[in-house]
């Protein structure tokens, strides 16, 4: 079974939210070659831990940029998308992303032939986003030592298909597996 909008469409900006959004971003990054630019606001106490990122991809591929505030995250993200030097740009957004800002990001991604992913607070997405994913960890009836069960729900998709999937990142193989629903 495949996820219909995954891997994320290139040259577009997507959104993810929920407790599993950072893990979603890490899985997306694992499927790409080359550097990843990860932009966050400098005041935030939570930080991406590069060694933890290593469970998904080589942490030396990761370039973390700290911006002054939300407008700077968008400005740096737009420039990184437009430049095209990195195939993936992740932006941690802390406020509502308006249509104009979302559209500017989409145009920059097209120009740079880059994939963008905005990690957003719930309810603060942009109408310009190509897809929007709700990502949460899920209770696992059969836990494995090297993975975590997650639920990824596609809430918005400009290409049409919506749905929800239980997925598991397999650290040993470096692959994403779609998990069959358990029978009650």
XYZ file of C-alpha atoms in Angstrom:
184
model
C 0.000 0.000 0.000
C 1.265 3.490 -0.831
C 0.536 6.940 0.497
C -0.896 8.828 -2.486
C 0.832 12.191 -1.848
C 4.098 10.816 -0.466
C 6.929 11.419 -1.097
C 6.060 15.093 -1.133
C 5.719 16.718 -4.513
C 8.871 18.564 -5.596
C 8.869 22.285 -6.374
C 6.021 22.811 -3.883
C 5.612 23.788 -0.222
C 3.721 21.477 2.123
C 2.598 21.708 5.763
C 2.616 19.351 8.747
C 1.320 19.775 12.271
C 0.800 17.713 15.390
C 3.026 15.962 17.907
C 4.630 13.866 15.151
C 5.340 16.703 12.679
C 9.082 16.769 13.389
C 9.287 13.003 12.795
C 7.327 13.468 9.573
C 9.867 16.073 8.448
C 12.755 13.745 9.315
C 11.227 10.925 7.232
C 10.735 13.312 4.299
C 14.388 14.405 4.583
C 15.523 10.770 4.681
C 14.008 10.187 1.257
C 16.032 12.960 -0.384
C 19.686 13.314 -1.289
C 21.742 16.385 -0.420
C 21.616 19.002 2.311
C 18.586 19.969 4.374
C 18.078 23.518 5.620
C 16.057 23.616 8.852
C 14.953 27.100 9.948
C 13.598 27.890 13.409
C 13.174 30.903 15.648
C 16.131 31.437 17.977
C 13.998 32.049 21.084
C 12.450 28.559 21.050
C 13.670 26.271 23.810
C 13.016 23.077 21.813
C 15.846 22.300 19.427
C 16.352 19.753 16.710
C 18.988 17.360 18.009
C 21.233 16.363 15.080
C 22.153 13.008 16.641
C 18.430 12.174 16.854
C 18.104 13.157 13.206
C 20.751 10.503 12.561
C 18.119 7.791 13.013
C 16.663 9.011 9.706
C 19.548 10.519 7.724
C 23.180 11.548 8.044
C 23.207 14.504 10.477
C 26.059 16.120 8.530
C 23.454 16.907 5.829
C 21.572 19.122 8.274
C 22.081 22.888 8.363
C 20.098 24.522 11.186
C 19.443 28.255 10.912
C 18.081 30.327 13.790
C 16.094 33.400 12.800
C 15.074 36.368 14.971
C 11.321 35.974 14.561
C 8.538 34.570 12.377
C 9.043 37.093 9.564
C 12.723 36.204 9.421
C 11.927 32.477 9.254
C 9.777 33.188 6.200
C 12.406 35.463 4.610
C 15.245 32.962 5.116
C 12.989 30.116 3.960
C 11.976 31.987 0.824
C 15.603 32.710 -0.071
C 16.653 29.103 0.608
C 13.817 27.776 -1.553
C 14.596 30.211 -4.379
C 18.332 29.447 -4.269
C 17.818 25.720 -4.846
C 21.139 24.704 -3.259
C 19.345 22.337 -0.873
C 16.618 19.977 -2.129
C 14.690 20.352 1.163
C 13.878 23.397 3.301
C 12.026 22.915 6.602
C 10.565 26.000 8.304
C 9.171 25.970 11.836
C 6.344 28.523 11.726
C 4.877 29.902 14.977
C 2.140 32.171 13.635
C -0.555 32.081 10.985
C 0.858 31.817 7.492
C -1.130 34.197 5.277
C -2.028 33.604 1.661
C 0.526 36.145 0.372
C 3.395 34.630 2.380
C 2.322 31.111 1.390
C 2.164 32.067 -2.274
C 5.619 33.694 -2.106
C 7.010 30.425 -0.687
C 5.336 28.432 -3.489
C 6.834 30.695 -6.177
C 10.285 30.439 -4.551
C 10.028 26.613 -4.443
C 9.113 26.518 -8.138
C 12.004 28.820 -9.041
C 14.574 26.846 -7.025
C 13.070 23.430 -7.878
C 13.079 22.740 -4.135
C 10.672 21.048 -1.721
C 9.520 23.079 1.265
C 7.867 21.895 4.455
C 6.338 24.241 7.020
C 5.865 22.815 10.513
C 2.856 24.785 11.710
C 0.721 25.081 14.847
C -2.700 23.452 14.465
C -5.183 25.628 12.590
C -2.563 28.023 11.221
C -1.993 26.738 7.711
C -1.990 28.623 4.429
C -4.418 28.164 1.557
C -1.358 28.133 -0.714
C -0.018 24.837 0.739
C 0.113 21.888 -1.664
C -0.633 19.352 1.100
C -1.302 19.546 4.836
C -0.572 16.559 7.087
C -1.693 15.915 10.671
C 0.975 13.718 12.267
C 0.640 12.042 15.660
C 2.238 9.108 17.476
C -0.090 6.163 17.936
C -0.386 3.509 20.625
C 1.289 0.398 19.304
C -0.163 -3.023 20.206
C 3.001 -4.723 18.919
C 5.887 -2.365 19.686
C 9.202 -2.867 17.953
C 12.477 -1.812 19.520
C 13.589 0.213 16.522
C 10.466 2.102 15.460
C 7.452 4.115 16.491
C 3.959 3.753 15.087
C 2.570 7.033 13.748
C -0.694 8.152 12.169
C -0.384 10.490 9.215
C -3.622 12.046 8.075
C -3.717 13.992 4.832
C -6.090 16.875 5.600
C -5.502 18.910 2.432
C -4.268 17.823 -0.974
C -4.489 19.994 -4.076
C -4.161 16.812 -6.146
C -7.304 15.334 -4.597
C -6.821 12.205 -2.473
C -7.298 12.482 1.309
C -7.008 9.768 3.938
C -5.233 8.488 7.023
C -2.446 5.926 7.276
C -0.605 4.226 10.092
C 3.082 4.220 9.287
C 6.254 2.970 10.885
C 9.792 4.159 10.230
C 12.112 1.160 10.148
C 15.502 2.327 11.376
C 17.294 -0.859 10.344
C 16.206 -0.610 6.700
C 15.832 3.175 6.468
C 12.354 2.795 4.969
C 8.831 3.838 5.734
C 6.267 1.055 6.045
C 2.521 1.488 5.866
C 1.041 -0.682 8.625
C -2.132 -2.678 8.082
C -5.002 -1.853 10.400
C -5.213 -4.291 13.290
C -8.269 -6.520 13.534
C -10.392 -6.182 16.643
